[in-house]
Tab-separated table of C-alpha atoms in Angstrom:
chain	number	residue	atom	x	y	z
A	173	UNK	CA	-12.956	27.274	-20.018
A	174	UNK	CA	-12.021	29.030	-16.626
A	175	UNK	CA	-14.993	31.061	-14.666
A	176	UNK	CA	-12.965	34.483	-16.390
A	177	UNK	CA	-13.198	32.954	-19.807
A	178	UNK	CA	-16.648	32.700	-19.559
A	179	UNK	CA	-17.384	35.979	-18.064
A	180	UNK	CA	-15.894	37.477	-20.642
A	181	UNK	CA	-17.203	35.421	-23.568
A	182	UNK	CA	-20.660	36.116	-22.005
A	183	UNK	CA	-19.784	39.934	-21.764
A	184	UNK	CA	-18.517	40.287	-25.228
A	185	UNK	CA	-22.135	37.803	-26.728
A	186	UNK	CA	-24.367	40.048	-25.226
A	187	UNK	CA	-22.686	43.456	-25.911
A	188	UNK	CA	-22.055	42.476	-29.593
A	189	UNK	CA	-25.936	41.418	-29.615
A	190	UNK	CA	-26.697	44.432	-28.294
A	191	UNK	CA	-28.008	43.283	-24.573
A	192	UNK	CA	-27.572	45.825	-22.179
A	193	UNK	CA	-25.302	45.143	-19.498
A	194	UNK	CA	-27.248	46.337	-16.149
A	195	UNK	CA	-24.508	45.323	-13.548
A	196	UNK	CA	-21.274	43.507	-13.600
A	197	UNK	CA	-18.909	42.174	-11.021
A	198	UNK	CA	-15.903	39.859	-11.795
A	199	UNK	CA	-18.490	37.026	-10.807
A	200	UNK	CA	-21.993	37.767	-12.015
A	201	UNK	CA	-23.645	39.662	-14.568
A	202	UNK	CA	-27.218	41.397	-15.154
A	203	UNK	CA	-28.158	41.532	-18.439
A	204	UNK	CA	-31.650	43.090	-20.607
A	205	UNK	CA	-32.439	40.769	-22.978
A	206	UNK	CA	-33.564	41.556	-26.764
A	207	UNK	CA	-36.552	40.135	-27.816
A	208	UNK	CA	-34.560	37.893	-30.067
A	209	UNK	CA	-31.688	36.730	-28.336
A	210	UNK	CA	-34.577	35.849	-25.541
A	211	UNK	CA	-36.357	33.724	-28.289
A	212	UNK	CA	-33.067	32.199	-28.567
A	213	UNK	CA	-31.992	31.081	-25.111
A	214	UNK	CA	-34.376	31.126	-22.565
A	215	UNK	CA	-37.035	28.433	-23.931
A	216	UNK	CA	-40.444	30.310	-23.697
A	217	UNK	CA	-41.939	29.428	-27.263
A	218	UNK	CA	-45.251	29.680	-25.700
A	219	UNK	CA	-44.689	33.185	-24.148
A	220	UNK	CA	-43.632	34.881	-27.809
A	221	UNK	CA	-46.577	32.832	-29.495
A	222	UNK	CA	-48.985	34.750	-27.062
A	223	UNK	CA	-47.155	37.844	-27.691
A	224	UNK	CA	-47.366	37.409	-31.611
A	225	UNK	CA	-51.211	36.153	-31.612
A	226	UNK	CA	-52.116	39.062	-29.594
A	227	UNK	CA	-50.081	41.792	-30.865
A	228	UNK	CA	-49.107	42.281	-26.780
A	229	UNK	CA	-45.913	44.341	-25.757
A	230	UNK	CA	-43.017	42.127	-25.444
A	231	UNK	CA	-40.954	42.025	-22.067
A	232	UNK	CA	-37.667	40.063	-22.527
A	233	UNK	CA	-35.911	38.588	-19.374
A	234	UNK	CA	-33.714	40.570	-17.372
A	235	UNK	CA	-31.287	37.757	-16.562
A	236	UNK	CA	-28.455	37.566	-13.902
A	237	UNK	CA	-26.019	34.923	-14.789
A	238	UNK	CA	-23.217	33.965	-11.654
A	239	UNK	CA	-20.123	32.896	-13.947
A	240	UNK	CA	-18.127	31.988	-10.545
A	241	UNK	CA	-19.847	30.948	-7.430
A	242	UNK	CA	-17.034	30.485	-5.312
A	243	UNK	CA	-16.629	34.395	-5.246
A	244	UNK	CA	-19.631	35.108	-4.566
A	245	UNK	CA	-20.605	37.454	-1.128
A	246	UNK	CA	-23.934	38.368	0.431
A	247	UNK	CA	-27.347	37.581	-1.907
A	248	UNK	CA	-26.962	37.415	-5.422
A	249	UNK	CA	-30.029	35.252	-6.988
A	250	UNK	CA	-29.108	34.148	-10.574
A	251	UNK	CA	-28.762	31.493	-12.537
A	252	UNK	CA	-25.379	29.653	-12.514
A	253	UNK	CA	-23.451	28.991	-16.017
A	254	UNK	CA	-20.139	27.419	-16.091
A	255	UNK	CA	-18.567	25.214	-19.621
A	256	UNK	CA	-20.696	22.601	-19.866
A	257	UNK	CA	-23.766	24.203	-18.856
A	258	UNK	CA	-26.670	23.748	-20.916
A	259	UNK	CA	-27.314	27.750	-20.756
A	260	UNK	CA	-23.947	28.190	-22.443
A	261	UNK	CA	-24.278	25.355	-24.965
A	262	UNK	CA	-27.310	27.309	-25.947
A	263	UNK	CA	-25.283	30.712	-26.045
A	264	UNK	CA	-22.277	28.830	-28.439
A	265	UNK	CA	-25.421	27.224	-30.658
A	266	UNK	CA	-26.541	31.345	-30.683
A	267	UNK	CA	-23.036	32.164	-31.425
A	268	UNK	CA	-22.869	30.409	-34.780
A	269	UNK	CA	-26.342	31.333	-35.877
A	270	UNK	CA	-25.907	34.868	-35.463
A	271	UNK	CA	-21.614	34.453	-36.703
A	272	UNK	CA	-20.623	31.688	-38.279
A	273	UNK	CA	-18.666	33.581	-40.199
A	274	UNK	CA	-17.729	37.594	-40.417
A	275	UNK	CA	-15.098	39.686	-42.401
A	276	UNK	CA	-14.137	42.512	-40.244
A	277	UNK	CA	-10.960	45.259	-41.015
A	278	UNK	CA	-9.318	46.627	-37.931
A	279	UNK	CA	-9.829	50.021	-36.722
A	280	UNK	CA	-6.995	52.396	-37.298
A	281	UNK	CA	-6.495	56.346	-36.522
A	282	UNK	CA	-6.902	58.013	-39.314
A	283	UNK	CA	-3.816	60.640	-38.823
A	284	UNK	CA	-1.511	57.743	-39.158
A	285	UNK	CA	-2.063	58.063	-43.493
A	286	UNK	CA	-2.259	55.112	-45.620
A	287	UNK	CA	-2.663	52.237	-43.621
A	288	UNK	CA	-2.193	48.578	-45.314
A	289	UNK	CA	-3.853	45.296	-43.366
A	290	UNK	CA	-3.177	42.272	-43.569
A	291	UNK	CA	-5.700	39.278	-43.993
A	292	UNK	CA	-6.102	36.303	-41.619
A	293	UNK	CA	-8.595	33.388	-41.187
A	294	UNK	CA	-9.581	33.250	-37.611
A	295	UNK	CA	-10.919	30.031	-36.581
A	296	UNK	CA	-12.565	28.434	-33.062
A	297	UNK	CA	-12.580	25.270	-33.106
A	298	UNK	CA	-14.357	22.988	-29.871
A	299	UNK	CA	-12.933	19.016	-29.612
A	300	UNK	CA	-15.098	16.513	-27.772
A	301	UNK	CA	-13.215	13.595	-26.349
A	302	UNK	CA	-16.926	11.291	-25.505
A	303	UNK	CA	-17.117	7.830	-24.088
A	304	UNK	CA	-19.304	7.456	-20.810
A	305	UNK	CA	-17.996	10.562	-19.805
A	306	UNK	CA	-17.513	14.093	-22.387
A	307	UNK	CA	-14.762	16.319	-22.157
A	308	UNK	CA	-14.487	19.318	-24.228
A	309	UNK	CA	-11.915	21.547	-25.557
A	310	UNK	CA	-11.952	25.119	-26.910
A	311	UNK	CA	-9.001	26.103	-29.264
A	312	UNK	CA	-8.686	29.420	-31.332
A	313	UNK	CA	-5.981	29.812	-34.445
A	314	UNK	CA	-5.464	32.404	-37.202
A	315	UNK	CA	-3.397	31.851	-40.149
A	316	UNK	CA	-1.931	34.886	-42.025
A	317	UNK	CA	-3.130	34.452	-45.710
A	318	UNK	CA	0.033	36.330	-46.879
A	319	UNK	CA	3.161	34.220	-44.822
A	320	UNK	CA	1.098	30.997	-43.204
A	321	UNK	CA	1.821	31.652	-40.243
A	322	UNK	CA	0.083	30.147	-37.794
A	323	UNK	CA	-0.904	31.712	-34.420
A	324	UNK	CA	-2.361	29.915	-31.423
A	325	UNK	CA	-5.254	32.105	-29.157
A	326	UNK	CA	-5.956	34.225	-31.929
A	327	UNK	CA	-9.520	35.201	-30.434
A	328	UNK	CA	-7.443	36.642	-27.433
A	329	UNK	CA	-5.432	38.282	-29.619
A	330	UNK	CA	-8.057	40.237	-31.450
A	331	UNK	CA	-10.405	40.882	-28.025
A	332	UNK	CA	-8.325	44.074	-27.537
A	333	UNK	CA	-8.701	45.569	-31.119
A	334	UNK	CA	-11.513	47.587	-32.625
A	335	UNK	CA	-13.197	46.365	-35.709
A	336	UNK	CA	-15.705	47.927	-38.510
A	337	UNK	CA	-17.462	45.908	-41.165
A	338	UNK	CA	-16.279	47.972	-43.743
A	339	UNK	CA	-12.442	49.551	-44.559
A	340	UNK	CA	-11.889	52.908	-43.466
A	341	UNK	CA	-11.051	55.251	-45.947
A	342	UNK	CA	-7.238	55.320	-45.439
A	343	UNK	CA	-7.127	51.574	-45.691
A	344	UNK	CA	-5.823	49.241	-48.084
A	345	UNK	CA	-6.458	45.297	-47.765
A	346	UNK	CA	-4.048	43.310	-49.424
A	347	UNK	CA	-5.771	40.018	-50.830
A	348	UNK	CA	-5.051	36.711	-49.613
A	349	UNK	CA	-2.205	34.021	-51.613
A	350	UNK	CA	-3.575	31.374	-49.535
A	351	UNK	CA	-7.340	30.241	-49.695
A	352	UNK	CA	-9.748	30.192	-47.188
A	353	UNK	CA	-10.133	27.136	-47.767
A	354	UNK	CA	-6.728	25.763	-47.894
A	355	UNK	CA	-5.982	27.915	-44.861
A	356	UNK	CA	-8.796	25.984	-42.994
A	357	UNK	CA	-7.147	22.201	-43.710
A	358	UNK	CA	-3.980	23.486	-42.656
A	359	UNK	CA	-6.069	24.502	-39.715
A	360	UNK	CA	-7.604	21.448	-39.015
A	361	UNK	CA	-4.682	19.480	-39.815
A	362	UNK	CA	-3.153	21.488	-36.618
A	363	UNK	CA	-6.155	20.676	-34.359
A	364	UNK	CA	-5.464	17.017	-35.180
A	365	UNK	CA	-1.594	17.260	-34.520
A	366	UNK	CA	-2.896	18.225	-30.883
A	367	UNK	CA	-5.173	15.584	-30.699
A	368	UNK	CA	-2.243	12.960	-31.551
A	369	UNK	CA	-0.086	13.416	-29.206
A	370	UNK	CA	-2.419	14.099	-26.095
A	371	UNK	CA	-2.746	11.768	-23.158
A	372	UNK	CA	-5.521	9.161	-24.701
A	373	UNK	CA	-5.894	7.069	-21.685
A	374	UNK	CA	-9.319	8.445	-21.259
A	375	UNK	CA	-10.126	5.564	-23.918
A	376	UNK	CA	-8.522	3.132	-22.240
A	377	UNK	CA	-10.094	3.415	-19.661
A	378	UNK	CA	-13.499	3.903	-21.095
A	379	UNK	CA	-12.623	0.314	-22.422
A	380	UNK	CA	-11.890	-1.356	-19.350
A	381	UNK	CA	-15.222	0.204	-17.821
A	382	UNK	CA	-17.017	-1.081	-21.014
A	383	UNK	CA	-15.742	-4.550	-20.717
A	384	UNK	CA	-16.964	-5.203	-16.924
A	385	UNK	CA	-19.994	-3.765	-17.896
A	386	UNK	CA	-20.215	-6.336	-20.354
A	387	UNK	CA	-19.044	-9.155	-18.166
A	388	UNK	CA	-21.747	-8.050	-15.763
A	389	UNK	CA	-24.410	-8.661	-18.236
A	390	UNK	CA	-23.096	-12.098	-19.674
A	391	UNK	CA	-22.892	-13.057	-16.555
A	392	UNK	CA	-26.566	-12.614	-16.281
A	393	UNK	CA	-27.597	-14.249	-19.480
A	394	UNK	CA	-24.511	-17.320	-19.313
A	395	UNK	CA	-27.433	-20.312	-18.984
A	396	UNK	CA	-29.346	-18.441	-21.879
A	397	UNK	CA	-28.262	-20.689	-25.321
A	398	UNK	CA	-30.492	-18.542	-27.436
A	399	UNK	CA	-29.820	-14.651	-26.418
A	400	UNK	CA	-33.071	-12.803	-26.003
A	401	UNK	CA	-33.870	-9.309	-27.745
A	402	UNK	CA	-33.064	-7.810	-24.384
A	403	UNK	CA	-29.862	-8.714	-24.524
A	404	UNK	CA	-29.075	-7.146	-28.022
A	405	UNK	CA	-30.700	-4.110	-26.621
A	406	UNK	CA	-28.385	-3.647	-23.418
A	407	UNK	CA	-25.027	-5.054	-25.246
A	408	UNK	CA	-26.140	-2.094	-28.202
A	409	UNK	CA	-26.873	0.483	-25.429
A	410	UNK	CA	-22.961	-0.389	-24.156
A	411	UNK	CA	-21.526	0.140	-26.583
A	412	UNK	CA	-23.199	3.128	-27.798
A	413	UNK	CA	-22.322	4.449	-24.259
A	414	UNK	CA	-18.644	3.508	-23.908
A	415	UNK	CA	-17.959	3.686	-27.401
A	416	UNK	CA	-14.363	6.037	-27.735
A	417	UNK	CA	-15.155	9.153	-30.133
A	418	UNK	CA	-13.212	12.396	-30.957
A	419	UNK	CA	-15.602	15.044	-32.263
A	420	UNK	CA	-13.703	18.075	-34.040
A	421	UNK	CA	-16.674	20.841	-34.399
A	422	UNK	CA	-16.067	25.117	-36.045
A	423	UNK	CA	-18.028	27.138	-33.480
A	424	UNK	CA	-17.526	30.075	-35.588
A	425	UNK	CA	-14.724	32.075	-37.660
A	426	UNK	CA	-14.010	34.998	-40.321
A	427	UNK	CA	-11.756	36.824	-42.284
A	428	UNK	CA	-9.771	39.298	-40.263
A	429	UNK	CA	-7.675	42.344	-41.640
A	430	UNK	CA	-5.541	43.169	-38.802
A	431	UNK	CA	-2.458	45.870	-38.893
């Protein structure tokens, strides 16, 4: 994720959580926290128990959070928060607790008559390439439950449209021919297609890094017949280190009726 993807994902979290945004430049924001989505990200478990026992008024952080410090000019104190960042692991580990999964129907004016929409599964999907070193991935599809067709940066698509929980009045929502469910393999069998033909030399690498790791510490135990419990220990702890994975995770997704 670039510093504007970020911005805006933290923009549209704490406007949709209901967080009021104080101040905003292209680089930083200042957001009021709600007592809950403070609970959730900003670690003070022993604050709210002191709150709770005593029955005090609550006072949620007032947080600003510098998305791109490269741009920044004169004194802005805040805390930084870039992909990666523990802050925003913590906001994506919010993100599915709070919407895992939604059903929304796009807004539409009501002078245009009877309006039909059409259903799609929206689906975010973060892959973890880990060895020694971790990088990570965000991808967003939608499949229309009607044709199957499948369209990449669906979340993008959909940031610019207005959305209710329930169908306006003038609205009709045809229902799916394709499952959820099957809609999600065909999803994930997408994801995967990526993953096979990427650049994989990471691993290879990750190998060869492994291996004169491992030379190092034979080479320190080669006079030893009978290899000590130490040894197990630090070969284990290799290979649990350089070990090539590919982790495929949902970060959230829904049921969209678009026009």
């Amino acid at each position: 994720m670039y510093p504007q993807q970020v911005h805006h994902y933290l923009k549209e979290f704490f406007s949709e959580n209901d967080c009021a945004i104080l101040v905003e430049e292209n680089h930083y924001l200042t957001v009021q926290l709600t007592v809950d989505i403070d609970k959730r990200i900003m670690n003070r478990p022993f604050y709210w128990q002191y709150i709770e026992a005593t029955n005090s008024e609550p006072n949620p952080a007032q947080v600003t959070f510098i998305t791109d410090q490269s741009a920044l000019s004169g004194n802005v104190f805040g805390e930084a928060i870039h992909y990666g960042s523990p802050r925003l692991n913590q906001l994506f580990l919010a993100t599915r607790e709070l919407g895992a999964y939604v059903q929304l129907f796009e807004k539409v004016d009501l002078d245009m008559g009877q309006v039909i929409l059409t259903p799609w599964l929206g689906v975010n999907f973060k892959v973890s390439y880990c060895c020694d070193r971790t990088k990570e991935m965000l991808y967003s599809f939608g499949i229309n439950l009607l044709t199957g067709v499948i369209k990449e940066d669906f979340h993008e698509t959909i940031c610019s449209s207005d959305f209710d929980t329930e169908p306006a009045d003038n609205v009709f929502h045809v229902q799916y021919i394709i499952k959820p469910t099957r809609a999600l393999e065909r999803l994930k069998a997408t994801i995967e297609s990526i993953i096979e033909q990427d650049d994989h030399s990471w691993a290879n690498e990750a190998q060869k890094r492994w291996q004169r790791d491992q030379r190092v510490l034979d080479y320190f135990y080669e006079d030893v017949e009978e290899k000590p419990e130490c040894y197990e220990i630090e070969r284990k702890a290799l290979e649990e280190q350089y070990e090539s994975k590919i982790k495929i995770d949902i970060v959230n997704g829904g049921l969209f009726y678009l026009f």
